[in-house]
Amino acid sequence: MDFLSREFGILFQYVNPKNGDGVQELKDLIFSPNSFRLPIRSFSWDPEREKFLNGLLKSFSSEHSDSLKFVLINSFKELSGEVLQKGLPGLSLFPQNSRKFIREEFDRFGKRFTYLEELTQKSIYIKKILGNAIVGNPIPSERILSKADKILLHPFWGVVSFLGIMALVFQALFTWSEIPMNWIELTVQSVGSYVGRFLDEGPLRSLIQEGIIGGVGAVLVFIPQIGLLFLFIGILEETGYIARASFVMDRFMGKFGLSGKSFIPLLSSAACAVPAIMGARTIENKSDRITTILVAPLITCSARYPVYILVIGAIFPAENLWGIFNIQALTMLGLFLLGMISSMLAALVFKKTFFKSDSSYFLMELPAYNTPSIKNLALTVFKKLKAFLSTAGQIILFISILLWFLANYPRIDSSLYPNAGDAELKKIQIRESYAGSAGKFMEPVLKPIGFDWKMGIGIITSFAAREIMVSTLSIIYGVGGEESDDDLKEAIRKDKDEDGKAVWSLKNSVSLLLFFAFACQCMSTIAVVKKETNSVFWPSFLFTYMTILAYSASFSVFQIWSLFS
């Protein structure tokens, strides 16, 4: 720090935010007026570029030349890389007597002042200074980790490593979360039974048990898996791996017209598309930014996981392949990769049609490997789970109450079905209710993709938020009521149609998963796209293209599967 302070004539302060070293000293410097002054040493370009800059400075008064040169040098990207190349609009910033010189010099030499060249020269300059400031040899662990980068940053093995890590993550989601999920499920059932003791049989008890406790509890069951997902993503970020994954994916994404700058927003979509879309603000290139916004909702988000986990857990076998991964985990990995690949293909289409400009450069400094902070990980998981529950919870509660009403009214006359038991009367009630009528009204559209009227109700309600599909099915199947001891997965497995055939098959389950993989079932996403693009067109376009894509994918797979089965 002393060397850098002497070299530049300004104060440098070492800070380690993980353990708090230097934080108080930094605060003291910030509030000290004597801490701020211009550096005595500035970045030096090559002689020809210095000549160009000095020529620009001659058109300004000498009293401002030093400060102006500092600004010109440190913002040369805007002056020569992007502003001047676009018809030289930046000329209006300069005095009239200098504009002819600027045009001549820029035509002769300035067009070679690219953004990449600027950053490269600055990087060389910084490394030269740091080479004199850093003393000592790297510790053995750093040597080992530097060798790991040869694999993790490799064009081929880096991608293989990324897929392997994600496969392990999804494997853990199914194996580690089983016990806490069972605990929550039993707790929800116990709470429903306990509350039912204090209420007389009737609509109010049904509303509280099936509508509120059953509907909301059906989503709460999946909190352990969502929390584990946030934990693993946090570990990958804290260790420094995410930055390396961005570097590797930059090569891959470049083939589809995007840079690695889009990878972080796209990866953060694994939690939620809303902050991912807002994170696209950091992308300077407008075409890249809009493209990233349009494809981010295709990435598998946390709201999709309850639906994925429910359907995969109920229909797909939990058999192991190769002695490591089970089929359910590999199916989840496949859906994750489907989101990534489809987003890349969509980006390629958009870059070939709407946005034909070149992508921006992606340069980044790889952080050192770090041991994850337990405190930071705990805060990250807590904040993201809190955001998930607070955002989705209110919607789920409202839709659950509304859906309970639609599924229980108008009331049927039980005397018309003298031979029907309680369970059969419950099915008839739902089938003849407002919700059942709406689902059957949608059947002509949904039948070609393999959905029955119950799935149709879930599809309709899930356009408010994807995870509501789980609450909807829970209410329709009466999970949480006194007469039902089955969990939702078991209820799905046992569901039969009028011909005695299983309603849920592997074929229509895959079709349903594909629909949820591609459909834009999130009003919050639509709202934030409108805000970020300041346009009604782009959110409308997003909803339309994703809905068409979802239906087309489900239709194609279901019909082709039916043709050969």
Coordinates of C-alpha atoms in Angstrom, one line a residue:
M1 CA 0.0 0.0 0.0
D2 CA 2.8 2.4 0.8
F3 CA 4.4 1.8 -2.6
L4 CA 1.2 2.5 -4.4
S5 CA 0.6 5.6 -2.4
R6 CA 4.0 6.9 -3.2
E7 CA 3.7 5.9 -6.9
F8 CA 0.4 7.7 -7.5
G9 CA 0.5 10.4 -4.9
I10 CA -2.9 9.3 -3.5
L11 CA -3.8 7.2 -0.5
F12 CA -4.4 3.5 -0.8
Q13 CA -6.1 1.5 1.9
Y14 CA -6.2 -2.3 2.2
V15 CA -9.7 -3.6 3.0
N16 CA -10.9 -7.2 3.6
P17 CA -14.7 -7.1 3.8
K18 CA -15.0 -10.7 4.9
N19 CA -13.3 -10.1 8.2
G20 CA -13.5 -6.4 8.4
D21 CA -9.8 -5.6 8.2
G22 CA -9.3 -2.0 7.1
V23 CA -12.9 -1.1 7.0
Q24 CA -12.7 1.5 9.8
E25 CA -9.6 3.0 8.3
L26 CA -11.3 3.4 5.0
K27 CA -14.3 5.1 6.7
D28 CA -11.8 7.5 8.4
L29 CA -10.2 8.3 5.0
I30 CA -13.6 8.9 3.3
F31 CA -14.5 11.5 5.9
S32 CA -11.1 13.2 5.8
P33 CA -11.0 16.1 3.3
N34 CA -7.2 15.7 3.0
S35 CA -7.6 12.2 1.5
F36 CA -8.9 13.4 -1.8
R37 CA -6.5 14.8 -4.5
L38 CA -5.7 14.1 -8.1
P39 CA -3.0 11.5 -8.7
I40 CA 0.4 12.7 -9.7
R41 CA 0.8 9.9 -12.2
S42 CA -1.6 9.2 -14.9
F43 CA -1.9 6.5 -17.6
S44 CA 0.4 7.0 -20.6
W45 CA -0.6 5.9 -24.0
D46 CA 1.7 5.1 -26.9
P47 CA 3.4 8.2 -28.4
E48 CA 1.1 8.4 -31.4
R49 CA -2.1 8.4 -29.3
E50 CA -0.5 11.0 -26.9
K51 CA 0.1 13.2 -29.9
F52 CA -3.6 12.9 -30.8
L53 CA -4.7 13.8 -27.3
N54 CA -2.3 16.7 -27.0
G55 CA -3.7 18.1 -30.3
L56 CA -7.2 18.1 -28.8
L57 CA -6.0 19.9 -25.7
K58 CA -4.5 22.8 -27.7
S59 CA -8.1 24.0 -28.5
F60 CA -8.8 24.6 -24.8
S61 CA -7.4 27.2 -22.5
S62 CA -4.2 26.2 -20.8
E63 CA -5.6 26.7 -17.3
H64 CA -7.8 23.6 -17.8
S65 CA -5.4 21.5 -19.8
D66 CA -4.1 19.3 -17.0
S67 CA -7.5 18.4 -15.7
L68 CA -8.9 18.0 -19.2
K69 CA -6.2 15.7 -20.2
F70 CA -6.8 13.5 -17.2
V71 CA -10.5 13.3 -18.2
L72 CA -9.8 12.7 -21.9
I73 CA -7.3 9.9 -21.1
N74 CA -9.6 8.2 -18.6
S75 CA -12.7 8.4 -20.7
F76 CA -11.1 7.7 -24.1
K77 CA -13.6 4.8 -24.8
E78 CA -16.5 7.3 -25.1
L79 CA -14.4 9.9 -27.0
S80 CA -12.9 7.7 -29.6
G81 CA -14.4 4.2 -29.4
E82 CA -18.1 4.8 -29.4
V83 CA -18.9 8.5 -29.6
L84 CA -16.7 9.7 -32.5
Q85 CA -17.3 6.6 -34.6
K86 CA -21.0 7.2 -34.8
G87 CA -20.9 10.3 -37.1
L88 CA -18.6 12.2 -34.7
P89 CA -21.5 13.6 -32.6
G90 CA -19.1 14.3 -29.8
L91 CA -17.7 17.2 -31.8
S92 CA -20.3 19.5 -30.3
L93 CA -18.4 19.1 -27.0
F94 CA -15.3 20.8 -28.4
P95 CA -14.7 24.4 -29.4
Q96 CA -15.5 25.4 -33.0
N97 CA -11.8 26.0 -33.9
S98 CA -10.8 22.4 -33.0
R99 CA -13.4 20.5 -34.9
K100 CA -11.5 20.4 -38.2
F101 CA -8.4 19.1 -36.5
I102 CA -10.4 16.4 -34.7
R103 CA -12.0 15.2 -38.0
E104 CA -8.6 15.1 -39.8
E105 CA -6.8 13.4 -36.9
F106 CA -9.6 10.9 -36.3
D107 CA -9.8 10.0 -40.0
R108 CA -6.1 9.4 -40.0
F109 CA -5.6 7.6 -36.7
G110 CA -8.5 7.8 -34.3
K111 CA -10.5 4.9 -35.8
R112 CA -7.9 2.5 -34.6
F113 CA -8.6 3.6 -31.0
T114 CA -10.8 0.6 -30.2
Y115 CA -12.3 -0.2 -26.8
L116 CA -10.5 -3.5 -26.7
E117 CA -7.1 -1.8 -27.5
E118 CA -7.7 0.7 -24.7
L119 CA -8.4 -1.9 -22.1
T120 CA -5.5 -4.1 -23.2
Q121 CA -3.1 -1.2 -22.8
K122 CA -4.5 -0.3 -19.5
S123 CA -4.2 -3.9 -18.3
I124 CA -0.6 -4.1 -19.3
Y125 CA 0.1 -0.8 -17.5
I126 CA -1.6 -2.0 -14.3
K127 CA 0.2 -5.3 -14.3
K128 CA 3.5 -3.4 -14.6
I129 CA 2.7 -1.3 -11.6
L130 CA 1.5 -4.2 -9.5
G131 CA 4.5 -6.2 -10.4
N132 CA 6.6 -3.8 -8.3
A133 CA 4.0 -3.6 -5.6
I134 CA 3.4 -7.3 -4.8
V135 CA 6.1 -9.1 -3.0
G136 CA 6.5 -12.7 -1.9
N137 CA 5.8 -16.1 -3.6
P138 CA 2.3 -17.7 -3.9
I139 CA 1.4 -20.2 -1.2
P140 CA 1.1 -23.9 -2.2
S141 CA -2.7 -23.8 -2.2
E142 CA -2.7 -21.0 -4.7
R143 CA -0.5 -23.0 -7.0
I144 CA -2.9 -25.9 -6.8
L145 CA -5.9 -23.7 -7.5
S146 CA -4.1 -22.1 -10.5
K147 CA -3.8 -25.5 -12.0
A148 CA -7.5 -26.1 -11.4
D149 CA -8.1 -23.1 -13.7
K150 CA -6.4 -25.0 -16.5
I151 CA -9.4 -27.3 -16.4
L152 CA -12.2 -24.9 -15.3
L153 CA -11.2 -22.4 -18.0
H154 CA -10.6 -24.9 -20.8
P155 CA -12.9 -24.4 -23.8
F156 CA -14.1 -28.1 -23.6
W157 CA -13.4 -29.3 -20.1
G158 CA -14.6 -26.0 -18.6
V159 CA -18.1 -26.7 -20.1
V160 CA -17.9 -30.4 -18.9
S161 CA -17.0 -29.2 -15.4
F162 CA -19.9 -26.8 -15.4
L163 CA -22.4 -29.5 -16.4
G164 CA -20.9 -31.9 -13.8
I165 CA -21.3 -29.3 -11.0
M166 CA -24.9 -28.5 -12.0
A167 CA -25.7 -32.3 -12.1
L168 CA -24.4 -32.6 -8.6
V169 CA -26.4 -29.6 -7.5
F170 CA -29.7 -31.1 -8.8
Q171 CA -28.8 -34.5 -7.4
A172 CA -28.5 -32.9 -4.0
L173 CA -31.8 -31.1 -4.4
F174 CA -33.6 -34.5 -4.6
T175 CA -31.6 -36.4 -2.0
W176 CA -30.7 -33.9 0.8
S177 CA -34.1 -32.2 0.9
E178 CA -36.3 -35.3 1.2
I179 CA -36.3 -35.4 5.0
P180 CA -37.0 -31.7 5.6
M181 CA -39.7 -31.8 2.9
N182 CA -41.4 -34.7 4.7
W183 CA -41.2 -32.7 8.0
I184 CA -42.9 -29.7 6.4
E185 CA -45.5 -31.8 4.7
L186 CA -46.4 -33.6 8.0
T187 CA -46.5 -30.2 9.8
V188 CA -48.9 -28.7 7.2
Q189 CA -51.1 -31.8 7.6
S190 CA -51.0 -31.6 11.4
V191 CA -51.8 -27.9 11.4
G192 CA -54.8 -28.5 9.1
S193 CA -56.1 -31.3 11.3
Y194 CA -55.5 -29.3 14.5
V195 CA -57.4 -26.2 13.2
G196 CA -60.2 -28.5 11.9
R197 CA -60.9 -29.6 15.5
F198 CA -62.1 -26.1 16.4
L199 CA -64.4 -25.7 13.4
D200 CA -67.7 -27.3 12.5
E201 CA -67.8 -29.1 9.3
G202 CA -68.8 -26.8 6.5
P203 CA -67.5 -24.2 4.0
L204 CA -65.4 -22.3 6.6
R205 CA -63.4 -25.4 7.6
S206 CA -63.0 -26.4 4.0
L207 CA -61.7 -22.9 3.1
I208 CA -59.2 -22.9 5.9
Q209 CA -58.0 -26.5 5.6
E210 CA -58.0 -26.9 1.8
G211 CA -57.9 -23.4 0.5
I212 CA -55.5 -21.6 2.8
I213 CA -53.5 -24.3 4.7
G214 CA -53.5 -26.8 1.9
G215 CA -53.0 -24.3 -0.9
V216 CA -50.2 -22.3 0.7
G217 CA -48.7 -25.4 2.4
A218 CA -48.4 -27.2 -0.9
V219 CA -45.8 -24.6 -2.0
L220 CA -44.1 -24.4 1.4
V221 CA -43.2 -28.1 1.1
F222 CA -40.7 -27.2 -1.6
I223 CA -38.9 -24.5 0.4
P224 CA -36.0 -26.9 1.4
Q225 CA -35.2 -27.6 -2.3
I226 CA -35.4 -23.9 -3.3
G227 CA -33.2 -23.0 -0.2
L228 CA -30.6 -25.6 -1.2
L229 CA -30.6 -24.2 -4.8
F230 CA -29.9 -20.6 -3.4
L231 CA -27.2 -22.1 -1.1
F232 CA -25.3 -23.8 -3.9
I233 CA -25.5 -20.8 -6.2
G234 CA -24.2 -18.7 -3.2
I235 CA -21.3 -21.1 -2.7
L236 CA -20.3 -21.0 -6.3
E237 CA -20.4 -17.2 -6.3
E238 CA -18.4 -17.0 -3.0
T239 CA -15.7 -19.4 -4.1
G240 CA -15.1 -17.4 -7.4
Y241 CA -16.4 -20.2 -9.7
I242 CA -19.3 -18.2 -11.2
A243 CA -16.8 -15.7 -12.6
R244 CA -14.9 -18.6 -14.3
A245 CA -18.1 -20.0 -15.6
S246 CA -18.8 -16.6 -17.1
F247 CA -15.4 -16.7 -18.8
V248 CA -16.0 -20.1 -20.3
M249 CA -19.6 -19.4 -21.4
D250 CA -18.5 -16.2 -23.1
R251 CA -17.0 -18.3 -25.9
F252 CA -20.1 -20.4 -26.2
M253 CA -22.5 -17.4 -26.0
G254 CA -20.5 -15.5 -28.5
K255 CA -21.6 -18.0 -31.2
F256 CA -25.2 -16.8 -30.5
G257 CA -24.5 -13.1 -30.6
L258 CA -24.2 -12.5 -26.8
S259 CA -21.2 -11.8 -24.7
G260 CA -20.2 -13.1 -21.2
K261 CA -21.8 -9.9 -19.8
S262 CA -25.1 -11.5 -20.3
F263 CA -24.2 -14.7 -18.4
I264 CA -24.5 -13.2 -14.9
P265 CA -28.0 -11.9 -15.5
L266 CA -29.0 -15.1 -17.2
L267 CA -27.6 -17.2 -14.4
S268 CA -29.3 -15.1 -11.7
S269 CA -32.5 -16.0 -13.5
A270 CA -32.1 -19.4 -11.8
A271 CA -33.3 -17.5 -8.7
C272 CA -35.8 -15.1 -10.4
A273 CA -36.1 -13.4 -13.7
V274 CA -37.1 -10.1 -12.2
P275 CA -33.7 -9.2 -10.7
A276 CA -32.0 -10.8 -13.7
I277 CA -33.8 -8.4 -16.0
M278 CA -33.0 -5.5 -13.8
G279 CA -29.3 -6.7 -13.7
A280 CA -29.2 -6.3 -17.5
R281 CA -28.8 -2.5 -16.9
T282 CA -25.1 -3.2 -16.6
I283 CA -24.9 -4.2 -20.3
E284 CA -23.9 -1.0 -22.2
N285 CA -24.8 -2.3 -25.6
K286 CA -28.5 -1.7 -26.1
S287 CA -29.1 -4.6 -28.5
D288 CA -27.4 -7.0 -26.1
R289 CA -29.4 -5.6 -23.2
I290 CA -32.8 -5.9 -24.8
T291 CA -31.9 -9.4 -26.1
T292 CA -30.8 -10.5 -22.6
I293 CA -34.1 -9.1 -21.2
L294 CA -36.1 -11.1 -23.8
V295 CA -34.3 -14.4 -23.2
A296 CA -33.8 -14.2 -19.4
P297 CA -37.3 -15.6 -18.6
L298 CA -36.5 -18.8 -20.5
I299 CA -33.9 -19.7 -17.9
T300 CA -35.3 -22.1 -15.2
C301 CA -36.3 -19.9 -12.2
S302 CA -37.1 -20.9 -8.7
A303 CA -40.8 -20.5 -9.4
R304 CA -40.7 -23.3 -11.9
Y305 CA -39.0 -25.7 -9.4
P306 CA -42.1 -26.5 -7.3
V307 CA -43.9 -27.6 -10.5
Y308 CA -40.8 -29.5 -11.8
I309 CA -40.2 -31.2 -8.5
L310 CA -43.9 -32.2 -8.1
V311 CA -44.3 -33.7 -11.6
I312 CA -40.8 -35.3 -11.7
G313 CA -41.2 -36.7 -8.2
A314 CA -44.7 -38.1 -8.9
I315 CA -44.2 -39.5 -12.4
F316 CA -40.5 -40.1 -13.1
P317 CA -38.8 -43.1 -11.5
A318 CA -36.2 -42.5 -8.8
E319 CA -33.8 -45.0 -10.3
N320 CA -30.0 -44.5 -10.4
L321 CA -28.0 -44.3 -13.6
W322 CA -24.3 -45.1 -13.6
G323 CA -24.5 -45.5 -9.8
I324 CA -24.3 -41.7 -9.2
F325 CA -27.2 -39.7 -10.6
N326 CA -30.9 -40.7 -10.5
I327 CA -33.3 -40.2 -13.3
Q328 CA -35.1 -37.4 -11.5
A329 CA -31.9 -35.4 -11.0
L330 CA -30.9 -35.9 -14.7
T331 CA -34.4 -34.8 -15.8
M332 CA -34.0 -31.6 -13.7
L333 CA -30.6 -31.0 -15.2
G334 CA -32.1 -31.5 -18.7
L335 CA -34.8 -28.9 -18.0
F336 CA -32.1 -26.5 -16.7
L337 CA -30.0 -27.0 -19.9
L338 CA -33.1 -26.7 -22.0
G339 CA -33.6 -23.2 -20.5
M340 CA -30.0 -22.3 -21.2
I341 CA -30.0 -23.6 -24.8
S342 CA -33.4 -22.2 -25.7
S343 CA -32.3 -18.8 -24.4
M344 CA -29.2 -19.0 -26.6
L345 CA -31.2 -20.0 -29.7
A346 CA -33.7 -17.3 -29.1
A347 CA -30.9 -14.8 -28.7
L348 CA -29.4 -15.9 -32.0
V349 CA -32.8 -15.4 -33.7
F350 CA -33.2 -11.9 -32.2
K351 CA -29.7 -10.9 -33.1
K352 CA -30.3 -11.9 -36.7
T353 CA -33.6 -10.1 -36.9
F354 CA -34.3 -7.2 -34.5
F355 CA -30.7 -6.5 -33.4
K356 CA -28.1 -6.8 -36.1
S357 CA -25.3 -4.7 -34.4
D358 CA -22.2 -6.3 -33.0
S359 CA -22.0 -7.5 -29.4
S360 CA -19.9 -5.7 -26.9
Y361 CA -16.6 -7.0 -25.6
F362 CA -16.4 -8.9 -22.4
L363 CA -13.3 -8.4 -20.3
M364 CA -13.1 -9.4 -16.7
E365 CA -10.6 -10.0 -14.0
L366 CA -10.9 -13.5 -12.5
P367 CA -11.1 -13.2 -8.7
A368 CA -9.0 -15.3 -6.4
Y369 CA -10.5 -18.5 -5.0
N370 CA -12.1 -17.8 -1.6
T371 CA -13.5 -19.9 1.2
P372 CA -17.2 -19.1 1.4
S373 CA -18.3 -17.1 4.4
I374 CA -21.0 -19.0 6.4
K375 CA -22.5 -15.6 7.5
N376 CA -22.8 -14.4 3.9
L377 CA -24.2 -17.6 2.7
A378 CA -26.8 -17.7 5.5
L379 CA -27.8 -14.1 4.8
T380 CA -28.0 -14.8 1.0
V381 CA -30.3 -17.8 1.5
F382 CA -32.4 -16.0 4.0
K383 CA -32.9 -12.9 1.9
K384 CA -33.7 -14.8 -1.3
L385 CA -36.2 -17.1 0.5
K386 CA -37.8 -14.1 2.2
A387 CA -38.1 -12.4 -1.2
F388 CA -39.6 -15.6 -2.7
L389 CA -42.1 -16.0 0.1
S390 CA -43.1 -12.4 0.4
T391 CA -43.5 -11.9 -3.4
A392 CA -45.2 -15.2 -4.2
G393 CA -46.9 -15.7 -0.8
Q394 CA -49.4 -12.9 -1.2
I395 CA -50.3 -14.0 -4.7
I396 CA -50.6 -17.7 -3.7
L397 CA -52.8 -16.9 -0.7
F398 CA -55.2 -14.7 -2.8
I399 CA -55.4 -17.2 -5.7
S400 CA -55.8 -20.1 -3.3
I401 CA -58.8 -18.5 -1.6
L402 CA -60.3 -17.5 -5.0
L403 CA -59.7 -20.9 -6.5
W404 CA -61.3 -22.6 -3.4
F405 CA -64.4 -20.6 -4.0
L406 CA -64.4 -21.4 -7.8
A407 CA -63.9 -25.1 -7.0
N408 CA -66.6 -25.4 -4.4
Y409 CA -69.4 -23.3 -6.0
P410 CA -72.1 -23.6 -7.1
R411 CA -72.9 -26.4 -4.6
I412 CA -74.2 -29.6 -6.1
D413 CA -77.3 -31.4 -4.7
S414 CA -75.8 -34.5 -3.1
S415 CA -79.3 -36.2 -3.2
L416 CA -78.9 -36.5 -6.9
Y417 CA -76.0 -38.9 -6.3
P418 CA -77.3 -41.4 -3.7
N419 CA -74.7 -44.0 -4.3
A420 CA -71.6 -41.7 -4.3
G421 CA -69.3 -41.6 -1.3
D422 CA -67.7 -38.5 0.1
A423 CA -64.6 -38.8 -2.1
E424 CA -66.8 -39.3 -5.2
L425 CA -69.0 -36.4 -4.2
K426 CA -65.9 -34.2 -3.9
K427 CA -64.8 -35.1 -7.5
I428 CA -68.3 -34.4 -8.8
Q429 CA -68.4 -31.0 -6.9
I430 CA -65.1 -29.9 -8.5
R431 CA -66.1 -31.1 -12.0
E432 CA -69.4 -29.2 -11.8
S433 CA -68.0 -26.1 -10.2
Y434 CA -67.1 -22.8 -11.9
A435 CA -63.4 -23.9 -12.0
G436 CA -64.4 -27.2 -13.5
S437 CA -66.5 -25.5 -16.1
A438 CA -63.6 -23.2 -17.0
G439 CA -61.2 -26.1 -17.3
K440 CA -63.6 -28.1 -19.5
F441 CA -64.1 -25.0 -21.6
M442 CA -60.4 -24.9 -22.2
E443 CA -60.1 -28.6 -23.0
P444 CA -60.4 -28.3 -26.8
V445 CA -57.3 -26.1 -26.8
L446 CA -55.5 -28.2 -24.1
K447 CA -56.3 -31.7 -25.3
P448 CA -53.9 -31.6 -28.3
I449 CA -51.0 -31.1 -25.9
G450 CA -52.2 -33.8 -23.5
F451 CA -53.8 -31.7 -20.7
D452 CA -57.1 -32.5 -19.0
W453 CA -59.5 -29.9 -17.5
K454 CA -57.7 -30.1 -14.1
M455 CA -54.4 -29.3 -15.6
G456 CA -56.1 -26.6 -17.6
I457 CA -57.3 -24.9 -14.4
G458 CA -53.7 -25.0 -13.1
I459 CA -52.4 -23.5 -16.4
I460 CA -54.9 -20.6 -16.2
T461 CA -54.0 -19.7 -12.6
S462 CA -50.3 -20.2 -13.1
F463 CA -50.1 -17.3 -15.5
A464 CA -50.2 -15.1 -12.4
A465 CA -47.3 -17.0 -10.9
R466 CA -45.9 -20.4 -11.9
E467 CA -45.8 -21.9 -8.4
I468 CA -49.6 -21.4 -8.1
M469 CA -49.9 -24.5 -10.3
V470 CA -49.0 -26.6 -7.2
S471 CA -51.6 -24.8 -4.9
T472 CA -54.2 -25.2 -7.6
L473 CA -53.7 -29.0 -7.9
S474 CA -53.6 -29.3 -4.1
I475 CA -57.1 -27.7 -3.9
I476 CA -58.5 -29.6 -6.9
Y477 CA -57.3 -32.9 -5.4
G478 CA -58.5 -32.0 -1.9
V479 CA -55.1 -32.4 -0.3
G480 CA -55.2 -31.1 3.2
G481 CA -58.8 -32.0 3.9
E482 CA -60.0 -34.4 6.6
E483 CA -61.0 -37.0 4.0
S484 CA -57.6 -37.1 2.3
D485 CA -54.5 -38.8 3.8
D486 CA -52.6 -38.7 0.5
D487 CA -49.9 -36.1 -0.3
L488 CA -50.2 -34.3 -3.7
K489 CA -47.8 -36.6 -5.5
E490 CA -49.7 -39.7 -4.4
A491 CA -53.0 -38.0 -5.4
I492 CA -51.6 -37.3 -8.9
R493 CA -50.4 -41.0 -9.3
K494 CA -53.9 -42.3 -8.3
D495 CA -55.9 -40.0 -10.5
K496 CA -58.0 -41.9 -13.1
D497 CA -60.2 -40.7 -15.9
E498 CA -63.7 -42.0 -16.7
D499 CA -62.2 -45.0 -18.5
G500 CA -60.1 -46.0 -15.6
K501 CA -56.8 -44.9 -17.2
A502 CA -54.2 -42.8 -15.4
V503 CA -54.7 -39.1 -16.0
W504 CA -51.0 -38.4 -15.5
S505 CA -48.7 -40.3 -17.8
L506 CA -45.0 -39.9 -18.7
K507 CA -46.1 -38.5 -22.1
N508 CA -48.4 -35.6 -20.9
S509 CA -46.1 -35.0 -17.9
V510 CA -43.2 -34.2 -20.3
S511 CA -45.6 -32.0 -22.3
L512 CA -46.5 -30.2 -19.1
L513 CA -42.9 -29.7 -18.1
L514 CA -42.1 -28.3 -21.6
F515 CA -45.0 -25.9 -21.4
F516 CA -43.8 -24.5 -18.0
A517 CA -40.2 -24.4 -19.4
F518 CA -41.2 -22.0 -22.2
A519 CA -44.3 -20.1 -21.1
C520 CA -44.1 -16.6 -19.6
Q521 CA -46.2 -17.3 -16.5
C522 CA -45.2 -14.4 -14.3
M523 CA -46.9 -11.0 -14.1
S524 CA -44.0 -9.6 -12.2
T525 CA -41.7 -10.4 -15.1
I526 CA -44.0 -8.6 -17.6
A527 CA -44.2 -5.6 -15.3
V528 CA -40.4 -5.2 -14.9
V529 CA -39.8 -5.7 -18.6
K530 CA -42.2 -2.8 -19.3
K531 CA -40.3 -0.7 -16.7
E532 CA -36.8 -1.5 -18.0
T533 CA -37.6 -1.1 -21.7
N534 CA -40.0 1.9 -21.2
S535 CA -42.2 0.2 -23.8
V536 CA -45.4 -1.7 -24.0
F537 CA -44.2 -3.5 -27.2
W538 CA -41.4 -5.6 -25.7
P539 CA -43.4 -7.1 -22.7
S540 CA -46.3 -7.8 -25.2
F541 CA -43.8 -9.4 -27.6
L542 CA -42.2 -11.4 -24.7
F543 CA -45.5 -12.9 -23.5
T544 CA -46.7 -13.7 -27.1
Y545 CA -43.5 -15.4 -28.3
M546 CA -43.0 -17.4 -25.2
T547 CA -46.7 -18.6 -25.1
I548 CA -46.5 -19.6 -28.8
L549 CA -43.2 -21.4 -28.1
A550 CA -44.6 -23.2 -25.1
Y551 CA -47.7 -24.5 -26.9
S552 CA -45.7 -25.4 -30.0
A553 CA -43.2 -27.4 -28.0
S554 CA -45.8 -29.3 -26.0
F555 CA -47.9 -29.9 -29.1
S556 CA -45.0 -31.3 -31.1
V557 CA -43.7 -33.6 -28.4
F558 CA -47.1 -34.9 -27.4
Q559 CA -48.3 -35.5 -30.9
I560 CA -45.1 -37.2 -32.1
W561 CA -45.0 -39.3 -28.9
S562 CA -48.6 -40.3 -29.5
L563 CA -47.9 -41.2 -33.1
F564 CA -45.2 -43.7 -32.1
S565 CA -46.7 -45.0 -28.8

